[in-house]
Coordinates of C-alpha atoms in Angstrom, one line a residue:
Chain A
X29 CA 71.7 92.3 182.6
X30 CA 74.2 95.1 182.2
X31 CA 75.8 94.7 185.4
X32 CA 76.1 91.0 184.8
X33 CA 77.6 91.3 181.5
X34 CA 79.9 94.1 183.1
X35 CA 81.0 91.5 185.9
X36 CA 81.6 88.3 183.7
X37 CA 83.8 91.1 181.9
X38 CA 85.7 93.3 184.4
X39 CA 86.1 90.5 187.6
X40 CA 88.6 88.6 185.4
X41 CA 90.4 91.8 184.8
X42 CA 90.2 92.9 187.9
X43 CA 91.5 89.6 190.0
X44 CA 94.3 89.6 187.0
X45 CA 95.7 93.1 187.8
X46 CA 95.3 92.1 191.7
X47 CA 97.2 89.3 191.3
X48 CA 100.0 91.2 189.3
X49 CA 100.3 93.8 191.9
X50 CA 100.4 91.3 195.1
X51 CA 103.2 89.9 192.7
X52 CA 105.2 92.7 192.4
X53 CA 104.3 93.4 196.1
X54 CA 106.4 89.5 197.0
X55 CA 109.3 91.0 194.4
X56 CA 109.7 93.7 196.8
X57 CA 109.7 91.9 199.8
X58 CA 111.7 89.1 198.3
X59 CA 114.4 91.4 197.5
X60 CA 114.8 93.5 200.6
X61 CA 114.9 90.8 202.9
X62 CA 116.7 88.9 200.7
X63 CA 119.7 91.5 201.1
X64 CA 118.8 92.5 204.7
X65 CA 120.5 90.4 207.3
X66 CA 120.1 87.9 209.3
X67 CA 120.9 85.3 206.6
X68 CA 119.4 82.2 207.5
X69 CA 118.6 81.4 203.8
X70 CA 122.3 79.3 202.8
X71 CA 121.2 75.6 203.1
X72 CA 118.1 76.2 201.6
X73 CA 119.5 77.9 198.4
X74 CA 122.1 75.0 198.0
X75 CA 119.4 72.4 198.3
X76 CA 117.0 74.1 195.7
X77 CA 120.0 74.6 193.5
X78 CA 121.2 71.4 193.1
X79 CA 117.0 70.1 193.0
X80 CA 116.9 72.4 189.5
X81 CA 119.7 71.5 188.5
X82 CA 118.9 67.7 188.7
X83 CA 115.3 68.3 187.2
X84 CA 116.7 70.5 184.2
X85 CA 119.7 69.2 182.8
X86 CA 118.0 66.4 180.5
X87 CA 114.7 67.9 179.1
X88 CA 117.1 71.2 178.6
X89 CA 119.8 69.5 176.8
X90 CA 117.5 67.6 174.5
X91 CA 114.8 70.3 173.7
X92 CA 118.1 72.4 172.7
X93 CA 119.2 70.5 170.7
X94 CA 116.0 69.3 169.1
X95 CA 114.9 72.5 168.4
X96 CA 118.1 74.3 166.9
X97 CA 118.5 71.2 164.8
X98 CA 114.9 72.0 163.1
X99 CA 113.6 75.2 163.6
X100 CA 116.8 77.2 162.4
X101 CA 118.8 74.6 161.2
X102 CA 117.4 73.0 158.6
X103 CA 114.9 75.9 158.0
X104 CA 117.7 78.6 157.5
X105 CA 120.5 75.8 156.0
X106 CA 117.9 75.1 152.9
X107 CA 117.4 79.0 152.3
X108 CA 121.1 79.4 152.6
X109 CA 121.4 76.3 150.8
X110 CA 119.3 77.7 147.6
X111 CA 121.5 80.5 147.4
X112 CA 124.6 78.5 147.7
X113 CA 125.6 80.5 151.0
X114 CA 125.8 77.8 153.3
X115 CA 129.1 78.3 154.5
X116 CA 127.1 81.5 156.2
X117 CA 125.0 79.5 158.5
X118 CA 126.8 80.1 161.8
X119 CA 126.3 83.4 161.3
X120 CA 122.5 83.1 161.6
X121 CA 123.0 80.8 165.4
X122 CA 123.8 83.9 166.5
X123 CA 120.9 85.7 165.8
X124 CA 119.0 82.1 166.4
X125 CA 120.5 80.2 169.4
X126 CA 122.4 82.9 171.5
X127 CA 119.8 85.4 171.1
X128 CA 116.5 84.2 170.8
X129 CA 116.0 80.2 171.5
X130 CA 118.4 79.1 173.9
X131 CA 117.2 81.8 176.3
X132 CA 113.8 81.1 175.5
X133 CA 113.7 77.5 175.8
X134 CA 115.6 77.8 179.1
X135 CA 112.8 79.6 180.2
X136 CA 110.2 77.7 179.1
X137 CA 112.2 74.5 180.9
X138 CA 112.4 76.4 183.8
X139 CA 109.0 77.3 184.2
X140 CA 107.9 73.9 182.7
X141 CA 109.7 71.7 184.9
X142 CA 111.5 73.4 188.2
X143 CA 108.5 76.2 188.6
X144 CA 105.7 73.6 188.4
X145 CA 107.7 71.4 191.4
X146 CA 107.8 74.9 193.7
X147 CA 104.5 75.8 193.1
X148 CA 103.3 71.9 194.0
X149 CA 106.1 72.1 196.7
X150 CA 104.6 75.3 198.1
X151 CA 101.2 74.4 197.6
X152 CA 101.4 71.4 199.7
X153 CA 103.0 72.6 202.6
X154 CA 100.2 76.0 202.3
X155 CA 97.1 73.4 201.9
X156 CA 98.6 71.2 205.2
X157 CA 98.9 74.4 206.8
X158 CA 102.8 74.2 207.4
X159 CA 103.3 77.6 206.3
X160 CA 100.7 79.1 208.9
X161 CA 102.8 77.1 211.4
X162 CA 105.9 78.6 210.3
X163 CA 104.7 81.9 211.4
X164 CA 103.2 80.4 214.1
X165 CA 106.7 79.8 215.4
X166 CA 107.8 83.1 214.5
X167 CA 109.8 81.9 210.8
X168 CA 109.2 84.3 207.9
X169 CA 108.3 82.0 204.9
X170 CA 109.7 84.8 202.3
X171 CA 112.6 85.0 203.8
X172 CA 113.3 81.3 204.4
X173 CA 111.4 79.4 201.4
X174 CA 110.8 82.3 199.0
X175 CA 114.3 84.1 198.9
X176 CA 116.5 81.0 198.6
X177 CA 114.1 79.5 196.0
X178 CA 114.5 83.2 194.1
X179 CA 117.7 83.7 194.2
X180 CA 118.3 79.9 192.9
X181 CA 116.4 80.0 190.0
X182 CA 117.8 83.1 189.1
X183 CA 121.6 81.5 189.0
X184 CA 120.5 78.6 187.7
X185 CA 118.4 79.9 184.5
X186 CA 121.4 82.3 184.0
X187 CA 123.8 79.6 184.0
X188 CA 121.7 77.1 182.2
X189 CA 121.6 79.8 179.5
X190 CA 125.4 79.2 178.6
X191 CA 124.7 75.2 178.3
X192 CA 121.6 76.2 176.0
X193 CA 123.5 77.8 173.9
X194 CA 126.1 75.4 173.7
X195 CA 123.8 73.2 172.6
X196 CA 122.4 74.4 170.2
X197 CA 124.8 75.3 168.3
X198 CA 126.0 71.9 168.1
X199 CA 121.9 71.2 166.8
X200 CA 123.2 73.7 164.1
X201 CA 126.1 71.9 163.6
X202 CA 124.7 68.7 163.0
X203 CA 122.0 70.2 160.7
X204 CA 125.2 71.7 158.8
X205 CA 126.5 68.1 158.7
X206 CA 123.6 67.1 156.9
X207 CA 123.8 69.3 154.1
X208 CA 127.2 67.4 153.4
X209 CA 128.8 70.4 154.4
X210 CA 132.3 71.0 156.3
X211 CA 132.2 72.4 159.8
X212 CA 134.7 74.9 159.5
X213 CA 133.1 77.6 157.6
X214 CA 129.7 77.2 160.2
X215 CA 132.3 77.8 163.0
X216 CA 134.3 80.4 161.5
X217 CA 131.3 82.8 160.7
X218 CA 129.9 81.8 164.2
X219 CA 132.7 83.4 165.9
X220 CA 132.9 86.3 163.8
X221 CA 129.6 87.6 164.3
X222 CA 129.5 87.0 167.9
X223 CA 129.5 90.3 169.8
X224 CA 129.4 90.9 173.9
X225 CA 126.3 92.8 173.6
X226 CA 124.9 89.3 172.6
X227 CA 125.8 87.6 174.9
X228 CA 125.3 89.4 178.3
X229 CA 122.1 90.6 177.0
X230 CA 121.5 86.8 176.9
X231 CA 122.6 86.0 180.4
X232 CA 120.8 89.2 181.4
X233 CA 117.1 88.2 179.8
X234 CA 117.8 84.6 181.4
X235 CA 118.5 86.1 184.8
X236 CA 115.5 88.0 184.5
X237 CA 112.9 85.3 183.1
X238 CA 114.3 83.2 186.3
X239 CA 113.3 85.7 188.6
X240 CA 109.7 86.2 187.2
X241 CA 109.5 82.6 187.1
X242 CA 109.8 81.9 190.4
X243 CA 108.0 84.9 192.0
X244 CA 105.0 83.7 190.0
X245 CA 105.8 79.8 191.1
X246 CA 106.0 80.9 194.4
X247 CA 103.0 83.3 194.9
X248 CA 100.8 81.1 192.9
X249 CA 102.1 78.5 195.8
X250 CA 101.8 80.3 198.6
X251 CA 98.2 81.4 197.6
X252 CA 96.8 77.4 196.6
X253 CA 93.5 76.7 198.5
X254 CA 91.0 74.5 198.2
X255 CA 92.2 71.3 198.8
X256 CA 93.7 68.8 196.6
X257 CA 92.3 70.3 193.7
X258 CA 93.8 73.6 194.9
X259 CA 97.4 72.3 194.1
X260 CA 96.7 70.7 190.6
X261 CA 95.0 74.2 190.1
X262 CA 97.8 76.2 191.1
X263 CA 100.4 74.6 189.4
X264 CA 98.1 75.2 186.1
X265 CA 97.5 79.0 186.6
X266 CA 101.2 79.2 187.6
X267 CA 102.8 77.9 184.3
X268 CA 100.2 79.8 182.4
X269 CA 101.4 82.7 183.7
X270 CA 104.7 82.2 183.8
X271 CA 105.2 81.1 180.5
X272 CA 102.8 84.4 178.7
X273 CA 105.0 86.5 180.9
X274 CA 108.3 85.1 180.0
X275 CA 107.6 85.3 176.4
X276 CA 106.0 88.8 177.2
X277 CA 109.1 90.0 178.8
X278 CA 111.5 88.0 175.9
X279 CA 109.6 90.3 173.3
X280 CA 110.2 93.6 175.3
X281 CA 113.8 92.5 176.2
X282 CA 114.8 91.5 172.4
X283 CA 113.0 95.1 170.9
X284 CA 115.2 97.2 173.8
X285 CA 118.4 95.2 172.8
X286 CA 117.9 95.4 169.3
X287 CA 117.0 99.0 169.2
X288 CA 120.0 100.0 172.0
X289 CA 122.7 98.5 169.9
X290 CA 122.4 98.5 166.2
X291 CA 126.1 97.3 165.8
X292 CA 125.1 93.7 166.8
X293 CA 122.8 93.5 163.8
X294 CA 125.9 94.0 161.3
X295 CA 126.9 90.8 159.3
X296 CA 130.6 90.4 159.7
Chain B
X6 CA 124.9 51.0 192.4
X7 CA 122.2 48.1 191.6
X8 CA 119.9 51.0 191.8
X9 CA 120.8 53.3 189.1
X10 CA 122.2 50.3 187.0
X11 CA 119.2 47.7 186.9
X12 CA 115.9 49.0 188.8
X13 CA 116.2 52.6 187.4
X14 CA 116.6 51.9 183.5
X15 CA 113.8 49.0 184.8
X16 CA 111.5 50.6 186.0
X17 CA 111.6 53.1 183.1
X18 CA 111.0 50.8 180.4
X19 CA 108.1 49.7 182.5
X20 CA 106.5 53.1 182.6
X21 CA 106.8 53.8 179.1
X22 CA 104.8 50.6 178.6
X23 CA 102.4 51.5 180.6
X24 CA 102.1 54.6 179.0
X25 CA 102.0 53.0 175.6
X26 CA 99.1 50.5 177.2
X27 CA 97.2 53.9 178.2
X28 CA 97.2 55.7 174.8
X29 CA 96.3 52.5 173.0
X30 CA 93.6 52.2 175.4
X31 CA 92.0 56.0 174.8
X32 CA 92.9 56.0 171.2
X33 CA 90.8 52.9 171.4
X34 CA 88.1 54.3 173.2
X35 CA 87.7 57.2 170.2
X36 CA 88.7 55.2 167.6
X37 CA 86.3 52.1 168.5
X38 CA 83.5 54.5 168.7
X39 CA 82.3 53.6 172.3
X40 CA 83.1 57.3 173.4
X41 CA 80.2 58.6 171.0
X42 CA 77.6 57.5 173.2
X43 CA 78.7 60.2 175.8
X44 CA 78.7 62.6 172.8
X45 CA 77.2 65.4 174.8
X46 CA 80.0 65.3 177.2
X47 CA 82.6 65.4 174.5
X48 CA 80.7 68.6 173.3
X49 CA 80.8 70.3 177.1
X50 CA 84.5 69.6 177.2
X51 CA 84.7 71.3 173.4
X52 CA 82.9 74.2 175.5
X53 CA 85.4 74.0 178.1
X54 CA 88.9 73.8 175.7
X55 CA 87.3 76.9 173.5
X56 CA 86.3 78.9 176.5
X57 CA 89.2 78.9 179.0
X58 CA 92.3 78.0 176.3
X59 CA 91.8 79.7 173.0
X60 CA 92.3 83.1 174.4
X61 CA 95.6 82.2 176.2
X62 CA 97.3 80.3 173.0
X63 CA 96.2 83.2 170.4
X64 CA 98.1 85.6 172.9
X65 CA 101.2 83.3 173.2
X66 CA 101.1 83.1 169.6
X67 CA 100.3 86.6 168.9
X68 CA 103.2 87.9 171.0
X69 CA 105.8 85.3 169.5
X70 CA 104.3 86.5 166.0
X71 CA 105.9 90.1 167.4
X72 CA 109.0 88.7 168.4
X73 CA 109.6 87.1 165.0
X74 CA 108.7 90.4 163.3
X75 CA 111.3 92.1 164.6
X76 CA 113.8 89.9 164.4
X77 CA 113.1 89.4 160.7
X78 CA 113.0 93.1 160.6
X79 CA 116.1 94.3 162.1
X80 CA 118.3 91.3 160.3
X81 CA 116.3 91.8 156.7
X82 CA 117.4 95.4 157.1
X83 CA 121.0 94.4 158.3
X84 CA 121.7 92.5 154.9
X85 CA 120.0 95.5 153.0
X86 CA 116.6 93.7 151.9
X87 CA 114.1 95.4 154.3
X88 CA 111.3 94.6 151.7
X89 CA 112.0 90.4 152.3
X90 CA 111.1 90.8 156.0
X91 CA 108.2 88.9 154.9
X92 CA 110.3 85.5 154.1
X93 CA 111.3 85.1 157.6
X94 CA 108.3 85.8 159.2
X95 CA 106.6 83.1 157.2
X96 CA 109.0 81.0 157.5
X97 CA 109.6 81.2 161.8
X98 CA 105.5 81.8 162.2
X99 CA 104.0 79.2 159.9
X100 CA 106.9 76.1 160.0
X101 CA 108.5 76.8 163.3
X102 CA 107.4 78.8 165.9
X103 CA 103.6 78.7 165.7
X104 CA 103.4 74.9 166.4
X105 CA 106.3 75.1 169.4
X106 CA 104.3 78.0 170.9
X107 CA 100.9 75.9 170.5
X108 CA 102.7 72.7 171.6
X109 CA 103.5 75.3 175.1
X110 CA 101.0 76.7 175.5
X111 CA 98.8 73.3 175.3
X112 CA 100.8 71.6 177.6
X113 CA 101.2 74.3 180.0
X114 CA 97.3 75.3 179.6
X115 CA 95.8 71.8 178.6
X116 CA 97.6 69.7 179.9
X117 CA 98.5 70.4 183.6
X118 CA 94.7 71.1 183.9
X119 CA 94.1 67.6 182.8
X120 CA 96.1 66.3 185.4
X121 CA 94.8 68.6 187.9
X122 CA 91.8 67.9 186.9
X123 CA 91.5 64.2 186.6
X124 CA 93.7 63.3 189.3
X125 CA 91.7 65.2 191.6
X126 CA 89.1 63.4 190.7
X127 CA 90.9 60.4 190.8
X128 CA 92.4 60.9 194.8
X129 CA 88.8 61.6 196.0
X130 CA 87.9 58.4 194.6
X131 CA 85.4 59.5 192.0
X132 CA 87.0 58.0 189.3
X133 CA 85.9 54.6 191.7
X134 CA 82.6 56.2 192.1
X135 CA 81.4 56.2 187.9
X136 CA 82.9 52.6 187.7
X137 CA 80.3 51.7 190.4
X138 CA 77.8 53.4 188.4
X139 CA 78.3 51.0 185.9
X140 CA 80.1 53.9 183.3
X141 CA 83.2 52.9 181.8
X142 CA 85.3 55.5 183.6
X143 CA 87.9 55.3 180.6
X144 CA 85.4 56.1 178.2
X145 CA 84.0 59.0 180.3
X146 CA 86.7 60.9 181.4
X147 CA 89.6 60.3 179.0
X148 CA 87.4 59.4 175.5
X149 CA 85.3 62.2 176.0
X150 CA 88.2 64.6 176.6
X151 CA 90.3 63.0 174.1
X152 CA 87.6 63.3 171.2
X153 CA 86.9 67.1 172.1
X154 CA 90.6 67.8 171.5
X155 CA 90.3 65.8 168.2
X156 CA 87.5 68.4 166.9
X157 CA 88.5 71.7 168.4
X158 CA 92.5 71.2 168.5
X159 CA 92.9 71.8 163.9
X160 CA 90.3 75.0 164.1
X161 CA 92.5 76.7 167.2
X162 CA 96.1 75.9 165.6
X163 CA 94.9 77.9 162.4
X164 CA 93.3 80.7 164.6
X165 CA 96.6 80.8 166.4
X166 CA 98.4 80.8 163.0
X167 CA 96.1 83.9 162.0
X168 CA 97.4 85.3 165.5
X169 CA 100.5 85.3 164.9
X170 CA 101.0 86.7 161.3
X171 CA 98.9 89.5 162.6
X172 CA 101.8 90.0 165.2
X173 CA 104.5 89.7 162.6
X174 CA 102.6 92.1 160.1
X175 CA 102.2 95.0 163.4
X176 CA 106.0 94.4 164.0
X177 CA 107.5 94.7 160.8
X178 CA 105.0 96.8 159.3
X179 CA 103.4 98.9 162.2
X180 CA 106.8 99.2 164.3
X181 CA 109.4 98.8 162.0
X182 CA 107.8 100.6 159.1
X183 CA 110.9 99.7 156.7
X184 CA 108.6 98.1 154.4
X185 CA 105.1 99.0 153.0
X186 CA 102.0 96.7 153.3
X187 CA 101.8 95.9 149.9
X188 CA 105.2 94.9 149.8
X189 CA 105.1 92.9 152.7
X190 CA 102.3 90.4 151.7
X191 CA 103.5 90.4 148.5
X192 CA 106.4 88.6 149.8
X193 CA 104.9 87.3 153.1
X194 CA 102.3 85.0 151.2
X195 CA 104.4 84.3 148.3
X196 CA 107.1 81.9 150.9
X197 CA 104.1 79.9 151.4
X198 CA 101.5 77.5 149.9
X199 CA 98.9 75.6 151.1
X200 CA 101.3 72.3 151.7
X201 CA 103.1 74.3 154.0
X202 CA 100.0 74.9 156.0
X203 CA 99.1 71.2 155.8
X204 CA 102.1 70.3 156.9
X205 CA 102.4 73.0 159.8
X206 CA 98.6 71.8 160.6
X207 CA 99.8 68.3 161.1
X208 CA 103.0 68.9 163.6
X209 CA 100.8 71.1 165.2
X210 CA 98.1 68.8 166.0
X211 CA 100.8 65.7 166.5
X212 CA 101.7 67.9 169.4
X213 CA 98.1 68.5 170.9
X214 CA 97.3 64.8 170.7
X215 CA 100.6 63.8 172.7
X216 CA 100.1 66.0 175.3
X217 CA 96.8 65.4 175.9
X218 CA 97.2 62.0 175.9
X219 CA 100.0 62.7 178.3
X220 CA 98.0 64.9 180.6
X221 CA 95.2 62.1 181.1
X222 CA 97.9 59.5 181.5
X223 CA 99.3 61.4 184.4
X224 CA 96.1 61.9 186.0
X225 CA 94.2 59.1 185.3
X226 CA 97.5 57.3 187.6
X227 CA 97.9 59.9 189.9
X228 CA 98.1 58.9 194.1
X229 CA 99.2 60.0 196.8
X230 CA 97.3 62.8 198.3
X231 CA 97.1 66.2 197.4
X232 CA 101.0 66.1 197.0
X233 CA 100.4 63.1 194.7
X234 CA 98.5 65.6 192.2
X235 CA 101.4 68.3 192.3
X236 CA 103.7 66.1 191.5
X237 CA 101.9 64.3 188.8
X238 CA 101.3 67.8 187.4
X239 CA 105.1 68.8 187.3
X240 CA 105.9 65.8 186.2
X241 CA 103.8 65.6 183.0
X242 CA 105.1 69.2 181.9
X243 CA 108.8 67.3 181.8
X244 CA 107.3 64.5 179.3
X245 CA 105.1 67.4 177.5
X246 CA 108.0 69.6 176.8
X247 CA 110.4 67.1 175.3
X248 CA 108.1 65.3 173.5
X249 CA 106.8 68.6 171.7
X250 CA 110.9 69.5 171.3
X251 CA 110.9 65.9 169.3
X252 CA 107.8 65.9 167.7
X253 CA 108.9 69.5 166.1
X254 CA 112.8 68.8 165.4
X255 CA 111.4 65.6 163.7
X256 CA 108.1 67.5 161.5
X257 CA 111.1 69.6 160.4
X258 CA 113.1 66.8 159.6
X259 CA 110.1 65.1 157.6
X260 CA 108.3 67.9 156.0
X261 CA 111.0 70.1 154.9
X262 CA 114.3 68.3 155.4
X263 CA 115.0 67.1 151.8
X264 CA 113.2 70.2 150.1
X265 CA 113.2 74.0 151.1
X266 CA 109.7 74.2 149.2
X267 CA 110.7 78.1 148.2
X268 CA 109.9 79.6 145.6
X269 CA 114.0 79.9 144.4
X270 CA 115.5 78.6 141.6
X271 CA 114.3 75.9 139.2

C-alpha cells in the first residue's frame, strides 16, 4: 500500500528530473560540437531556417497583433482613458510589447508551431529507424540534425522578436486609434521611455527561449517510441514542456532584469 | 503561378468548409443529445481531462500570475502608488492573461493529445473498426470527448483563475513586500465584480471549445502513417494559437471595449 502510493508519487518525479538532466546533458553536447570542427552543419541550418521562417511569419504577425490590440491596448487605453492620460499610452508598450508579450508570444509561436514540426520531424525519422542508421554509417545525429536545428531556432526566435515587437505596437496603435485619439502623443512617449536595457534583454530572453525550445523539441524527438502513437505522443509532451519552461524561464528572466536595472522602470 | 493564385486560396476555402461541416457535425452530436447514451464514456474522458491537464494549466497560470505580480509591482512603485499593485494584477490575471494562458496551455496539453490520440487511432484503422461494430464513431470518439470538455472545461478556468491571483498575491506581496495584504485585496478585489468574471469565464471557455473542436478535427482526418499523425499534430497547434489570439483580441473588444467597468469616476 505504502510503497504503491509512494510509486504513483515519486516515479513521475523521478522520470521528470531524468528527463531534465538527459536534457541538459543534449545542451552540452549540442554546444560543444556545435563549436568544435568539422562543420558539416551549413546546408542544414539554412534549410531549417528558412522552414521556420515560412511556418512562423503569419500565425506570429497576427497573434501580435491580436493580442497587443486587446490585452494591453484597450485594457490599459480605458484606464488611461478614465484619467484622461491617454496621450501616455506608448509609454505602457514598452513595459507591455517590448518587454513582456512580444517575447512571450514569439515563444509560444515557436514552440507551438516550428518545435511541434521538429519533434514530428525527428520523431519520424527515430520510429523508421533512420537515426540508428545514421550512426550506422558513422554520422553523428547531434551534430548534423540537432546543432543546425539549435542554432536556427535560436536566430530565428531572436530575430522574430524585433518583428513581434513591431507589431505590436502597431496593435497599440490601432487600439489608440480607437479611442479617437492622435498618434503622435502614443509615439512620442513610446520613444522616450524606451531604454537599451529593454531591448537587448528582449533579444536576449528570445535567444534563450529558442534555445530551450528546441533542445526540448529535439530530445523529446529523438527519444519517440512506440509507434505511431509514439510521435502524436511526443509532440504532446514536447509542447507541454516547452511552453511551462519558456514561461518558467520568462518569469526568472523578467525578475533578474527588473531587479538588475531599476532605471528602466522610470517613467520619462 | 496558377498554383499559389487559384488552387492555393482553393483549396483553403475548401478546408475551412470542411472544418465548418465537422464542428457542426460534433456540436450536433452533443447538442442533439445522441452522445448521452455513451454517458459513461463522456465521464472517463472527464477522468482523463481532470487527471493529466488540471495540474499542468494551474502551473501555467500560477507562474504567469507571478510574472504579472511583479510587473505590476515594480511599475506601481515606478509611478509612486505601490499600494495599487492590486489594479493591474486584476486587471492582466482576471481579463487578459488567465484566458491566453488557458487557451495555451489547452491547446498545447488538450489539444495535440487529441490529435495524437484520435489520429492514432484513426491510422490503425480503429476508428473503421467501431463503425463495424455498428457504434457511430462520431458520436463515440468526438461527442464523448467534446461533452467532457463542456462539463469540466468552466470548473478548471476558475481553478486556474484562483491559481493565478495566488501567484500575483506571492509576488507583489511575498516578494515585493511594498504593499501590505490588507491593502492589497482591498484594492485587488475592489477592480473587479462578478461581470468581469462572467465575462472572463466566457472567453475562456470560447477558447477551450475551439480548440478542442480543432484537435478532433485534425485527428478524426488524419493519414498518412505515423508521419501523417505528426503533422496533423503540428499543424493543429498553428490553427489553435491564432484562433485563441482572435478569440481573445475580440472578448476584449466585446466585453470591455466601449466600457473600462472601473470603479473611476461617475
Amino acid at each position: 500500500m505504502v510503497r504503491a502510493v509512494a510509486d504513483r508519487t515519486f516515479l513521475p518525479v523521478k522520470s521528470l528530473l531524468e528527463q531534465v538532466g538527459d536534457m541538459m546533458i543534449l545542451t552540452g553536447k549540442t554546444i560543444s560540437s556545435a563549436v568544435r570542427p568539422p562543420f558539416p552543419y551549413g546546408g542544414e541550418f539554412v534549410q531549417q531556417f528558412l522552414f521556420v521562417l515560412r511556418l512562423c511569419w503569419l500565425p506570429l504577425v497576427i497573434s501580435n497583433l491580436a493580442f497587443n490590440y486587446g490585452a494591453p491596448g484597450l485594457q490599459a487605453g480605458n484606464f488611461l482613458s478614465l484619467f484622461g492620460a491617454l496621450d501616455r499610452h506608448g509609454g505602457f508598450f514598452i513595459l507591455a510589447a517590448m518587454r513582456e508579450n512580444g517575447p512571450f508570444i514569439t515563444g509560444i509561436i515557436l514552440a507551438g508551431v516550428a518545435g511541434t514540426a521538429i519533434t514530428a520531424d525527428l520523431g519520424a525519422r527515430k520510429i523508421r529507424e533512420e537515426l540508428d542508421a545514421l550512426q550506422v554509417l558513422g554520422v553523428d545525429p547531434v551534430k548534423n540534425l540537432v546543432v543546425p536545428r539549435f542554432l536556427a531556432l535560436m536566430v530565428t526566435t531572436g530575430l522574430f522578436n524585433a518583428f513581434a515587437m513591431c507589431f505590436g505596437i502597431l496593435g497599440g496603435l490601432l487600439a489608440t486609434l480607437t479611442f479617437q485619439a492622435p498618434p503622435g502623443p502614443f509615439i512620442a512617449t513610446l520613444l522616450t521611455n524606451a531604454a537599451i536595457p529593454d531591448l537587448w534583454g528582449s533579444m536576449i530572453k528570445t535567444t534563450i527561449f529558442g534555445a530551450i525550445i528546441a533542445i526540448v523539441a529535439c530530445y523529446k524527438g529523438m527519444t519517440a517510441s512506440g509507434g505511431p502513437e509514439g510521435v502524436g505522443r511526443a509532440v504532446n509532451t514536447g509542447v507541454v514542456i516547452a511552453v511551462t519552461a519558456v514561461f518558467f524561464f520568462n518569469y526568472v528572466f523578467t525578475q533578474t532584469l527588473l531587479g538588475t536595472h531599476p532605471e528602466i522602470l522610470i517613467l520619462r | 503561378m496558377r498554383t499559389w493564385l487559384v488552387d492555393k486560396p482553393r483549396d483553403g476555402i475548401a478546408a475551412v468548409g470542411e472544418m465548418a461541416k465537422f464542428f457542426g457535425t460534433v456540436l450536433g452530436e452533443v447538442f442533439g443529445g445522441r452522445v448521452f447514451r455513451f454517458f459513461g464514456e463522456a465521464l472517463r474522458q472527464c477522468g482523463v481531462l481532470i487527471l493529466g491537464s488540471t495540474l499542468v494549466i494551474w502551473t501555467l497560470t500560477f507562474i504567469l500570475g507571478l510574472t504579472c505580480g511583479i510587473e505590476g509591482a515594480y511599475f506601481f512603485r515606478s509611478v509612486g502608488a505601490p499600494a495599487y499593485s492590486g489594479v493591474f494584477t486584476a486587471w492582466c490575471n482576471l481579463r487578459e492573461l488567465t484566458p491566453y494562458a488557458f487557451g495555451y496551455m489547452l491547446s498545447a496539453k488538450v489539444g495535440t493529445g487529441l490529435v495524437a490520440e484520435i489520429g492514432a487511432m484513426r491510422i490503425t484503422d480503429e476508428v473503421d473498426a467501431l463503425e463495424v461494430m455498428g457504434i457511430s464513431s462520431m458520436t463515440f470518439l468526438c461527442g464523448t470527448r467534446l461533452l467532457a470538455a463542456f462539463l469540466v472545461f468552466p470548473v478548471m478556468y476558475v481553478g486556474a483563475l484562483g491559481a493565478g491571483f495566488f501567484g500575483s498575491y506571492l509576488a507583489v506581496v511575498q516578494q515585493i513586500a511594498e504593499v501590505s495584504s490588507g491593502g492589497f485585496f482591498l484594492i485587488f478585489w475592489m477592480f473587479q465584480n462578478p461581470v468581469d468574471l462572467i465575462f472572463s469565464t466566457i472567453k475562456g471557455y470560447m477558447m477551450a471549445i475551439v480548440v478542442v473542436l480543432v484537435g478532433l478535427y485534425y485527428g478524426y482526418t488524419a493519414g498518412g502513417g505515423p508521419v501523417g499523425v505528426g503533422t496533423a499534430t503540428a499543424k493543429s497547434m498553428v490553427l489553435n494559437l491564432v484562433a485563441v489570439h482572435l478569440i481573445g483580441a475580440m472578448g476584449t473588444q466585446v466585453f470591455w471595449g466601449a466600457s473600462p467597468r472601473a470603479p473611476i469616476g461617475g
